[in-house]
Amino acid sequence: MSAGPALLPRWPRSLGAVAALGLLHLGLALVPGLGLEPETNVLLFAANLYVAYGGWLVFRDGRLAAALGFAAGYLALLGLLLLVLERESLFVLLAIAWASVYRVPVLRWLVLLFVLCYVVLQPYAFECFLPLALAVLAVHGLRRTGADRFRVACLSLGLFVLAALLLPVLHLVSQDSPQTLLATLARPDVLDALGSSLATAGLATLLVLLGGVPLAYALARGRFRGRGAVEVLVDLPILIPQSVVGVAILVLLGPGSPLGRGLEELGLGVAGRFAGVVLVQAFVSYPFLVKAALTAFEGVPTSLEDASRSLGVGPWGTFWRVSLPLAARGVLTGVALAFARAVSEFGALLLVAPQPETGPVLVHRTFLQGGVADSRPVAVVLVLVCLWVFVLLQFGRAFLPGAPRGGAGEVPR
Amino acid sequence: MIELRGLTLSLGAFALRDLSLTVPAGGYTAVLGPSGSGKSVLLRLVAGLLAPERGEVRLDGRDATRLPSERRRLGFVFPEAALFPHLGVGRNIAYGLGAAGLPAASRAARTREIARALGVEALLGRPVQGLSGGEAQRVALARALAPAPRVVLLDEPLAHLDPPAREELRAELTRLHRELGFTALHVTHDQAEARALGQRLAVLREGRLVQEGPRDEVLARPADEFVARFLGAGAAAG
């Protein structure tokens, strides 16, 4: 026996095992009251033969614990699917999958997870399996890097909680058939609401970008008295409740105030207008952009700006040619966050400008009129459209130059 | 020519006091001092990256004290190259050429010329990530010298290189200075480097200029014990 491990047990044993399995299935067929159809029995025999071979391969590689784990998994599948649920074909499928992938740990866990989700958590199979499978892959990836148990445990716990948080959204998205969603998307009120949501949030994000980037740059580079206070004030829109934002804007700019009346006469009123929606959304999304851009600009080494200045390029040119390109990824993250925040604004809009109707306000209205059943497809369409925009913005980062990373001495800083 | 008159600046606990220094046109002055003696602050004052509280900076005879850095027409070499990571080697070197008024048509030729002078022509198409320390500092030198500045400021340009690359670049600096004839102010804490490069030596201690003069004179007659000790065995022997 000079070549590697044998692919089959020696023939007397192989033959014996096949004969024993055959006899077992023959016996099963003869048990009265079991009602096993001959075709099913043959299929089960074939599957069991395959599983037995897989089990032998595990056993051959030497560890008894692994062989016992293999057997335990098989018996669990057998008990659960065949005896409790009586679903032969699913059992055959999963038993073969189990025997096939058992020797690759991460795949083994994925099969178990699939069984758990598909069989035990059946109504929530998709929304449980998707995040948990990603979690299994991430934890497995971390373990392969040789991380210690504490870090693996932290990641596992964190991902489990994250999966639980995602559950309602994923469940929601998996509720309606694509046909229903397309029909919903074709409804004029839904189209109008989506259109005005994208238009207002896009405009609000643009305003916030134009107003936020200079402040973020100044805060990142400036050492002035009151800098800390400014940073706290930037957070103000996050700190106050949405409805309070709505009331505050109405008190200042609503039809009841002198300023609001003046704007109204000029045709620039905010209450119930497009401009009002944009104003509210810009208000609540401003901090997200400023924070992200501030962090990004702080990551650009000042020596690069100094180098640019010493090469004859003024502050304006230096900003455009060095600071902004190197901070672009962070700024784009800020844009994505600000846009997401602007699209999802609801509370203040309900007070200031429920018309023109945006997505969240439409979901609320359909809910009031027809309950969960009516508002669900609208909500799903809104989620999908918003997520799509968010994903596009995030992927846009890949096309931007990265900020320099400190590290090996060979990286120019 | 660089003329500094009575430069004074306090930054927290540190202060540069009443510093006057002249680097003759085409000269090479090495400023020596232990860390924290104000060498980098001095250089940043000359470059216009810091503004003095009092005093005057004159470059080639004109008062530059109030000029922003971009209008002083000088080259600045940083300790850690400070190459722009989002631009390739060629575009790093060409960065200052537009601002220097070079027409777009001749920028590529100038980039190639100066890259050849620094021995980095082969790197022109490369990204700056992955350059060795010596290569990165050569590219940084090429970038600073490309607009042909009359004044070049060097802030510990060899400090982060390994010894062979340091030797090599030191020789290169001597050659470039001889060929291009710029006025150089070179700051270092390394006595050997200062002795090898500086035609004149200046010694800084706690924000004050302790001694300045032609290299051999400073080495032969250190002004006080601090200078003697700092210049080391070479000074004692000379």
XYZ file of C-alpha atoms in Angstrom:
651
model
C 0.000 0.000 0.000
C 2.303 2.719 -1.183
C -0.213 5.071 -2.876
C -2.387 7.325 -0.700
C -5.478 6.197 1.195
C -7.704 3.721 -0.587
C -10.830 5.022 -2.281
C -12.892 2.008 -1.217
C -12.837 -0.409 1.685
C -11.418 -3.779 0.741
C -13.968 -5.682 -1.309
C -15.175 -8.258 1.256
C -16.065 -5.457 3.656
C -17.658 -3.341 0.929
C -19.728 -6.231 -0.186
C -20.694 -7.019 3.383
C -21.809 -3.448 4.050
C -23.897 -3.322 0.877
C -25.478 -6.639 1.729
C -26.247 -5.550 5.285
C -27.875 -2.309 4.089
C -29.853 -4.232 1.488
C -31.095 -6.630 4.106
C -32.091 -3.753 6.361
C -34.176 -2.162 3.624
C -35.643 -5.534 2.681
C -36.652 -5.896 6.319
C -38.198 -2.416 6.319
C -40.285 -3.344 3.294
C -41.631 -6.372 5.120
C -42.633 -4.478 8.270
C -46.405 -4.335 8.099
C -48.106 -0.991 8.711
C -45.052 0.996 7.628
C -46.535 1.279 4.148
C -43.171 1.920 2.493
C -43.561 2.071 -1.298
C -40.976 -0.031 -3.153
C -39.747 2.945 -5.215
C -39.185 5.037 -2.091
C -37.425 2.170 -0.439
C -34.998 1.784 -3.338
C -34.304 5.520 -3.292
C -33.659 5.427 0.447
C -31.395 2.430 -0.023
C -29.355 4.285 -2.613
C -29.114 7.384 -0.427
C -28.098 5.334 2.592
C -25.451 3.586 0.540
C -24.025 6.975 -0.417
C -24.175 8.180 3.196
C -22.474 5.013 4.385
C -19.682 5.582 1.903
C -19.348 9.209 3.099
C -19.265 7.975 6.676
C -16.562 5.486 5.817
C -14.464 8.269 4.231
C -14.752 10.307 7.433
C -13.890 7.265 9.507
C -10.953 6.408 7.263
C -9.431 9.850 7.878
C -9.083 8.759 11.406
C -10.900 10.762 14.024
C -13.586 8.912 15.919
C -15.179 12.166 17.119
C -15.653 13.269 13.517
C -17.262 9.940 12.607
C -19.584 10.191 15.607
C -20.525 13.756 14.630
C -21.282 12.520 11.132
C -23.491 9.757 12.472
C -25.244 12.091 14.913
C -26.065 14.519 12.111
C -27.392 11.726 9.962
C -29.557 10.356 12.766
C -30.871 13.858 13.517
C -31.859 14.288 9.866
C -33.426 10.854 9.881
C -35.445 11.496 13.017
C -36.517 14.973 12.094
C -37.352 14.633 8.424
C -38.357 11.023 8.050
C -39.985 10.142 11.343
C -41.430 13.464 12.482
C -42.143 15.324 9.239
C -42.352 12.299 6.908
C -40.751 14.074 3.977
C -38.738 11.398 2.246
C -37.490 13.342 -0.746
C -36.213 16.215 1.396
C -34.520 13.674 3.632
C -32.794 12.046 0.692
C -31.620 15.408 -0.606
C -30.273 16.641 2.707
C -28.725 13.315 3.693
C -26.770 13.310 0.444
C -25.762 16.950 0.991
C -24.674 16.107 4.524
C -22.559 13.175 3.433
C -21.039 15.213 0.619
C -19.948 18.323 2.505
C -19.317 16.964 6.000
C -15.575 17.041 5.625
C -15.573 20.809 4.916
C -16.453 22.388 8.272
C -17.969 25.621 6.999
C -20.226 23.793 4.522
C -21.241 21.372 7.274
C -22.408 24.288 9.403
C -24.241 25.795 6.443
C -26.157 22.541 5.809
C -27.111 22.316 9.477
C -28.177 25.940 9.368
C -30.247 25.279 6.273
C -31.970 22.343 7.967
C -32.632 24.463 11.020
C -34.055 27.349 9.007
C -35.893 25.388 6.346
C -37.353 22.712 8.566
C -37.701 24.183 12.030
C -38.184 27.885 11.265
C -40.081 27.133 8.053
C -42.235 30.316 7.771
C -39.108 32.426 8.294
C -36.670 30.254 6.363
C -35.303 32.830 3.894
C -34.955 35.730 6.299
C -33.258 33.561 8.925
C -30.987 31.629 6.596
C -29.594 34.625 4.689
C -28.143 36.657 7.595
C -27.188 33.604 9.650
C -25.352 32.052 6.711
C -23.435 35.301 6.246
C -22.689 35.261 9.968
C -21.392 31.681 9.777
C -19.154 32.625 6.851
C -17.825 35.712 8.681
C -17.133 33.851 11.917
C -15.478 31.045 10.007
C -13.376 33.593 8.122
C -12.277 35.218 11.379
C -11.362 31.856 12.917
C -9.213 31.035 9.940
C -7.152 34.173 10.567
C -6.249 32.689 13.941
C -8.219 35.142 16.037
C -8.623 34.207 19.693
C -11.855 32.861 21.118
C -12.854 36.153 22.695
C -12.858 37.964 19.372
C -14.712 35.099 17.686
C -17.284 35.158 20.488
C -17.678 38.949 20.166
C -18.216 38.661 16.420
C -20.668 35.769 16.795
C -22.736 37.597 19.376
C -22.681 40.831 17.414
C -23.686 39.146 14.172
C -26.479 37.248 15.885
C -27.917 40.500 17.215
C -27.470 42.101 13.798
C -29.309 39.193 12.182
C -32.137 39.653 14.685
C -32.301 43.357 13.805
C -32.414 42.595 10.095
C -35.076 39.943 10.523
C -38.122 42.235 10.288
C -36.829 43.978 7.165
C -35.866 40.756 5.397
C -39.134 39.174 6.443
C -41.012 42.156 5.059
C -39.146 41.996 1.766
C -39.853 38.279 1.364
C -43.589 38.621 1.934
C -44.886 39.721 -1.430
C -44.448 38.073 -4.779
C -42.537 39.993 -7.439
C -45.811 40.302 -9.382
C -47.514 42.084 -6.496
C -44.515 44.368 -6.107
C -44.496 45.252 -9.797
C -48.214 45.959 -9.671
C -47.660 48.158 -6.630
C -44.831 49.950 -8.343
C -47.144 50.759 -11.235
C -49.704 52.494 -9.006
C -49.752 56.249 -9.684
C -49.734 57.235 -5.995
C -46.738 54.975 -5.342
C -44.885 56.285 -8.388
C -45.588 59.871 -7.371
C -44.440 59.283 -3.808
C -41.268 57.507 -4.914
C -40.543 60.233 -7.430
C -40.956 63.030 -4.930
C -38.977 61.069 -2.309
C -36.035 60.634 -4.665
C -36.247 64.221 -5.925
C -36.521 65.854 -2.498
C -33.954 63.621 -0.835
C -31.578 64.061 -3.760
C -31.892 67.825 -3.635
C -31.603 67.853 0.160
C -28.451 65.740 -0.053
C -26.971 68.082 -2.635
C -27.671 71.110 -0.419
C -26.207 69.373 2.588
C -23.144 68.390 0.552
C -22.536 71.962 -0.596
C -23.052 73.337 2.896
C -21.485 70.535 4.877
C -18.173 69.908 3.145
C -16.751 73.400 3.802
C -17.707 73.199 7.474
C -16.241 69.716 7.793
C -13.010 70.874 6.156
C -12.789 73.928 8.399
C -13.393 71.815 11.491
C -10.826 69.234 10.429
C -8.126 71.842 9.777
C -9.012 74.695 12.114
C -7.748 75.158 15.647
C -10.081 77.894 16.827
C -11.859 78.751 20.018
C -15.356 77.270 20.076
C -14.467 74.409 17.762
C -15.757 71.874 20.286
C -19.011 73.776 20.645
C -19.509 73.814 16.877
C -18.987 70.058 16.726
C -21.670 69.542 19.369
C -24.075 71.913 17.618
C -23.685 70.014 14.366
C -25.200 67.024 16.165
C -28.258 68.955 17.278
C -30.618 67.642 14.579
C -29.837 64.080 15.729
C -30.553 64.961 19.330
C -34.033 66.449 19.039
C -37.162 64.387 18.281
C -38.502 64.527 14.735
C -41.833 66.027 15.730
C -40.041 68.808 17.574
C -38.076 69.574 14.408
C -41.406 69.865 12.582
C -42.897 72.211 15.157
C -39.733 74.325 15.258
C -39.711 74.780 11.488
C -43.416 75.649 11.456
C -42.988 78.181 14.266
C -40.244 79.952 12.332
C -41.412 79.551 8.742
C -45.045 78.416 8.979
C -47.953 80.508 7.696
C -48.538 81.833 11.214
C -45.189 83.588 11.475
C -44.195 86.928 9.951
C -41.254 85.333 8.139
C -43.504 82.537 6.844
C -46.117 85.035 5.607
C -43.425 87.012 3.837
C -42.117 83.891 2.122
C -45.656 82.849 1.264
C -46.240 86.163 -0.503
C -43.076 85.656 -2.481
C -44.305 82.186 -3.385
C -41.546 80.550 -1.356
C -43.565 79.141 1.531
C -42.444 75.881 3.032
C -45.584 74.472 4.677
C -47.048 71.831 2.408
C -44.585 72.633 -0.375
C -41.743 70.845 -2.117
C -39.337 73.350 -0.562
C -40.604 72.418 2.902
C -39.902 68.732 2.308
C -36.383 69.516 1.113
C -35.772 71.839 4.069
C -36.858 69.236 6.631
C -34.801 66.493 4.995
C -31.714 68.700 4.759
C -32.107 69.641 8.410
C -32.120 66.058 9.658
C -29.432 64.711 7.327
C -26.866 67.512 7.743
C -25.047 65.985 10.756
C -24.483 62.660 8.996
C -22.678 64.283 6.110
C -20.634 66.659 8.244
C -19.527 63.873 10.598
C -18.441 61.546 7.817
C -16.686 64.304 5.872
C -14.959 65.572 9.030
C -13.504 62.149 9.729
C -12.441 61.867 6.093
C -10.642 65.214 6.048
C -8.952 64.474 9.363
C -7.487 61.396 7.675
C -5.705 63.482 5.020
C -2.173 64.258 6.300
C -1.505 67.994 6.507
C 1.971 67.393 5.083
C 0.339 66.617 1.720
C -1.412 69.977 1.762
C 1.849 71.658 2.796
C 3.618 69.920 -0.077
C 0.985 71.174 -2.508
C 1.270 74.741 -1.214
C 5.053 74.712 -1.408
C 4.726 73.585 -5.044
C 2.932 76.804 -5.867
C -0.682 75.649 -5.670
C -2.887 77.930 -3.569
C -5.340 76.867 -0.865
C -8.267 76.600 -3.294
C -6.323 74.468 -5.769
C -4.868 72.374 -2.963
C -8.359 71.637 -1.688
C -9.561 70.485 -5.110
C -6.463 68.609 -6.146
C -5.350 67.023 -2.868
C -7.698 67.303 0.112
C -11.016 66.570 -1.585
C -9.834 63.669 -3.770
C -8.222 61.996 -0.775
C -11.317 62.534 1.382
C -13.721 61.581 -1.402
C -14.505 58.103 -0.131
C -15.438 59.368 3.293
C -17.446 62.221 1.817
C -19.343 59.773 -0.391
C -20.114 57.641 2.648
C -21.522 60.816 4.163
C -23.592 61.419 1.035
C -24.997 57.881 1.227
C -25.845 58.253 4.910
C -27.359 61.690 4.431
C -29.450 60.479 1.516
C -30.674 57.468 3.491
C -31.576 59.712 6.392
C -33.338 62.234 4.148
C -35.416 59.556 2.396
C -36.491 57.999 5.668
C -37.604 61.228 7.358
C -41.229 61.002 8.427
C -42.089 62.671 11.731
C -41.221 66.253 10.895
C -42.640 65.884 7.376
C -45.993 64.810 8.732
C -46.220 68.200 10.459
C -44.545 70.482 7.947
C -45.370 69.034 4.551
C -47.428 65.845 4.301
C -47.974 67.016 0.712
C -46.270 66.524 -1.712
C -46.436 62.993 -0.438
C -43.101 61.171 0.042
C -42.621 57.427 0.498
C -42.742 57.193 4.293
C -45.824 59.426 4.441
C -47.532 57.241 1.818
C -46.766 54.099 3.836
C -48.319 55.790 6.838
C -51.434 56.825 4.875
C -52.002 53.377 3.362
C -51.545 51.911 6.817
C -54.205 54.204 8.242
C -56.568 53.366 5.381
C -56.007 49.649 4.944
C -53.838 48.375 7.777
C -50.730 46.254 7.445
C -52.024 44.307 4.449
C -52.363 47.407 2.271
C -49.263 49.228 3.400
C -46.982 46.180 3.168
C -46.291 46.105 -0.597
C -45.804 49.883 -0.602
C -43.319 49.554 2.238
C -41.451 46.794 0.420
C -41.172 48.842 -2.762
C -39.893 51.798 -0.750
C -37.293 49.673 1.047
C -36.056 48.117 -2.183
C -35.734 51.428 -4.021
C -33.966 53.139 -1.113
C -31.604 50.232 -0.520
C -30.754 50.174 -4.200
C -29.755 53.842 -4.180
C -27.777 53.329 -0.980
C -25.954 50.331 -2.445
C -25.145 52.281 -5.625
C -23.677 55.134 -3.605
C -21.604 52.774 -1.482
C -20.280 50.940 -4.521
C -19.323 54.268 -6.055
C -16.619 54.438 -3.382
C -14.643 51.763 -5.140
C -13.978 54.121 -8.037
C -12.490 56.859 -5.855
C -8.887 57.149 -4.724
C -8.312 55.841 -1.241
C -6.984 57.879 1.638
C -3.373 57.021 2.423
C -2.923 54.404 5.088
C -0.116 54.628 7.590
C 1.809 51.429 7.937
C 4.855 49.939 6.345
C 7.698 52.412 6.028
C 7.488 52.116 2.275
C 4.113 53.805 2.045
C 4.797 57.475 1.277
C 3.014 59.672 3.735
C 19.686 83.860 -1.297
C 17.817 83.412 1.986
C 17.941 86.201 4.573
C 16.238 85.790 7.911
C 16.151 88.757 10.274
C 15.044 88.608 13.870
C 12.541 85.778 13.422
C 10.508 85.230 16.569
C 7.667 82.787 17.165
C 6.244 81.093 20.255
C 4.341 77.833 19.936
C 3.192 76.704 23.354
C 6.248 75.927 25.468
C 8.604 76.269 22.512
C 9.889 79.597 21.237
C 12.130 80.620 18.397
C 13.853 83.799 19.527
C 15.274 86.568 17.414
C 16.860 84.328 14.814
C 18.916 85.857 12.028
C 20.633 83.804 9.358
C 21.800 84.325 5.797
C 22.315 81.629 3.208
C 24.293 83.136 0.307
C 22.917 82.657 -3.207
C 23.819 79.192 -4.434
C 25.075 78.247 -0.985
C 24.266 75.155 1.025
C 23.707 75.661 4.731
C 23.050 72.742 7.047
C 21.159 73.554 10.227
C 22.033 71.185 13.031
C 20.402 70.728 16.370
C 18.947 68.153 18.694
C 15.254 67.349 18.284
C 13.075 70.087 19.721
C 15.622 72.794 18.988
C 13.353 74.453 16.433
C 14.872 73.263 13.155
C 11.576 72.288 11.565
C 9.845 75.436 12.792
C 12.628 77.493 11.224
C 12.173 75.710 7.908
C 8.393 76.115 7.980
C 8.826 79.825 8.638
C 11.024 80.133 5.563
C 8.536 78.091 3.538
C 5.588 80.204 4.647
C 3.839 77.277 6.282
C 4.086 79.187 9.556
C 4.007 82.958 10.091
C 6.484 84.675 12.460
C 5.320 87.003 15.216
C 8.203 89.328 14.440
C 11.028 89.402 11.962
C 11.533 89.205 8.261
C 12.060 86.531 5.625
C 13.758 87.701 2.432
C 14.150 85.372 -0.533
C 16.442 86.455 -3.391
C 16.284 90.014 -2.179
C 12.514 90.457 -1.971
C 10.528 90.555 1.239
C 8.552 87.305 1.452
C 7.416 87.594 5.061
C 3.765 88.140 4.146
C 3.730 85.955 1.053
C 1.781 82.690 1.264
C 3.778 79.545 0.665
C 2.567 79.073 -2.903
C 4.016 82.417 -3.972
C 7.499 81.974 -2.518
C 8.704 79.768 -5.380
C 10.656 77.322 -3.361
C 11.038 73.599 -3.171
C 10.287 71.772 0.053
C 11.375 68.211 0.794
C 9.638 66.506 3.700
C 11.089 63.856 6.018
C 8.665 61.199 4.753
C 8.414 62.100 1.054
C 4.751 63.175 1.389
C 3.956 62.035 -2.138
C 0.345 62.410 -3.238
C -1.013 58.875 -2.902
C -3.785 59.364 -5.467
C -1.376 60.397 -8.222
C 1.215 58.290 -9.980
C 4.944 59.034 -9.915
C 4.816 61.097 -13.107
C 1.881 63.225 -12.006
C 3.509 63.760 -8.609
C 6.608 65.137 -10.283
C 4.566 67.279 -12.679
C 2.316 68.592 -9.897
C 3.978 71.997 -9.478
C 4.725 72.631 -13.149
C 1.361 74.172 -14.029
C 1.520 76.582 -11.116
C 5.060 77.510 -12.126
C 3.704 78.753 -15.442
C 5.095 76.032 -17.637
C 2.913 75.592 -20.740
C 1.096 72.257 -20.841
C 3.039 71.185 -23.911
C 6.447 71.247 -22.240
C 5.432 69.728 -18.892
C 5.917 66.129 -19.980
C 9.387 66.917 -21.284
C 10.354 68.698 -18.077
C 8.983 65.819 -15.964
C 11.083 63.357 -17.941
C 14.163 65.558 -17.732
C 14.063 65.957 -13.961
C 13.137 62.295 -13.447
C 16.223 61.365 -15.453
C 18.348 63.669 -13.325
C 17.127 61.859 -10.207
C 17.367 58.390 -11.730
C 13.643 57.682 -11.430
C 12.728 57.786 -15.108
C 11.863 54.090 -15.030
C 9.314 54.718 -12.278
C 7.306 57.371 -14.145
C 4.293 55.166 -14.917
C 4.150 53.580 -11.494
C 1.793 54.330 -8.599
C 3.574 55.728 -5.558
C 2.453 52.867 -3.350
C 5.117 50.230 -3.299
C 8.064 52.556 -3.922
C 10.967 51.880 -1.594
C 11.872 54.604 0.876
C 14.818 55.704 -1.244
C 12.757 55.751 -4.456
C 9.965 57.703 -2.781
C 12.396 60.335 -1.502
C 13.999 60.627 -4.961
C 10.568 61.183 -6.486
C 9.861 63.772 -3.775
C 13.129 65.532 -4.657
C 12.255 65.448 -8.336
C 8.839 66.917 -7.550
C 10.391 69.735 -5.497
C 13.057 70.494 -8.116
C 10.853 70.202 -11.212
C 9.675 73.853 -11.196
C 13.366 74.862 -10.925
C 13.079 76.761 -7.637
C 15.930 79.081 -6.660
C 15.526 78.102 -3.000
C 15.244 74.524 -1.765
C 14.350 73.637 1.822
C 15.127 70.133 3.045
C 13.603 68.879 6.279
C 15.477 65.761 7.428
C 15.256 64.346 3.905
C 17.451 61.342 4.680
C 16.260 60.553 8.200
C 13.842 57.766 7.248
C 16.084 55.947 4.805
C 18.176 52.869 5.493
C 21.941 53.490 5.503
C 22.790 52.473 1.884
C 19.955 54.577 0.436
C 20.990 57.437 2.702
C 24.590 57.388 1.452
C 23.428 57.274 -2.136
C 20.960 60.123 -1.856
C 23.456 62.248 0.063
C 25.900 62.000 -2.827
C 23.053 62.732 -5.215
C 22.139 65.890 -3.286
C 25.701 67.163 -3.508
C 25.764 66.559 -7.258
C 22.333 68.142 -7.866
C 23.299 71.217 -5.872
C 26.462 71.624 -7.866
C 24.664 71.158 -11.193
C 21.497 73.168 -10.526
C 22.970 75.868 -8.332
C 19.964 76.404 -6.048
C 20.236 77.899 -2.575
C 19.710 75.162 -0.004
C 18.735 75.207 3.643
C 18.981 71.678 4.982
C 17.836 70.743 8.454
C 19.150 67.635 10.180
C 20.053 66.173 13.542
C 22.766 64.029 11.960
C 26.260 65.530 12.333
C 27.803 63.398 9.600
C 25.085 64.432 7.142
C 25.531 68.100 8.002
C 29.303 67.895 7.653
C 29.069 66.076 4.331
C 26.591 68.460 2.735
C 26.822 71.856 4.364
C 29.173 74.491 2.997
C 28.088 76.449 6.022
C 26.860 75.060 9.334
C 24.365 76.573 11.727
C 23.744 75.097 15.182
C 20.396 75.583 16.907
C 19.675 75.022 20.557
C 16.307 75.599 22.211
C 15.150 78.042 19.562
C 18.349 80.072 19.456
C 21.112 80.153 16.895
C 24.256 79.249 18.831
C 26.774 79.456 16.008
C 26.829 79.930 12.242
C 29.677 80.064 9.806
C 31.672 78.236 7.114
C 31.850 74.531 7.846
C 35.562 74.280 8.534
C 35.521 77.298 10.788
C 32.645 75.977 12.882
C 34.274 72.585 13.102
C 37.623 74.090 14.034
C 36.373 76.625 16.525
C 33.073 75.598 18.129
C 31.558 78.573 19.945
C 30.916 76.721 23.184
C 30.910 73.337 24.793
C 27.410 72.504 23.526
C 28.406 73.000 19.907
C 31.640 71.102 20.426
C 29.853 68.162 22.005
C 27.088 68.184 19.449
C 29.435 68.258 16.475
C 31.215 65.321 18.028
C 34.635 63.837 17.554
C 35.157 65.349 14.113
C 35.031 68.845 15.545
C 37.394 68.033 18.378
C 39.912 66.573 15.947
C 39.505 69.387 13.403
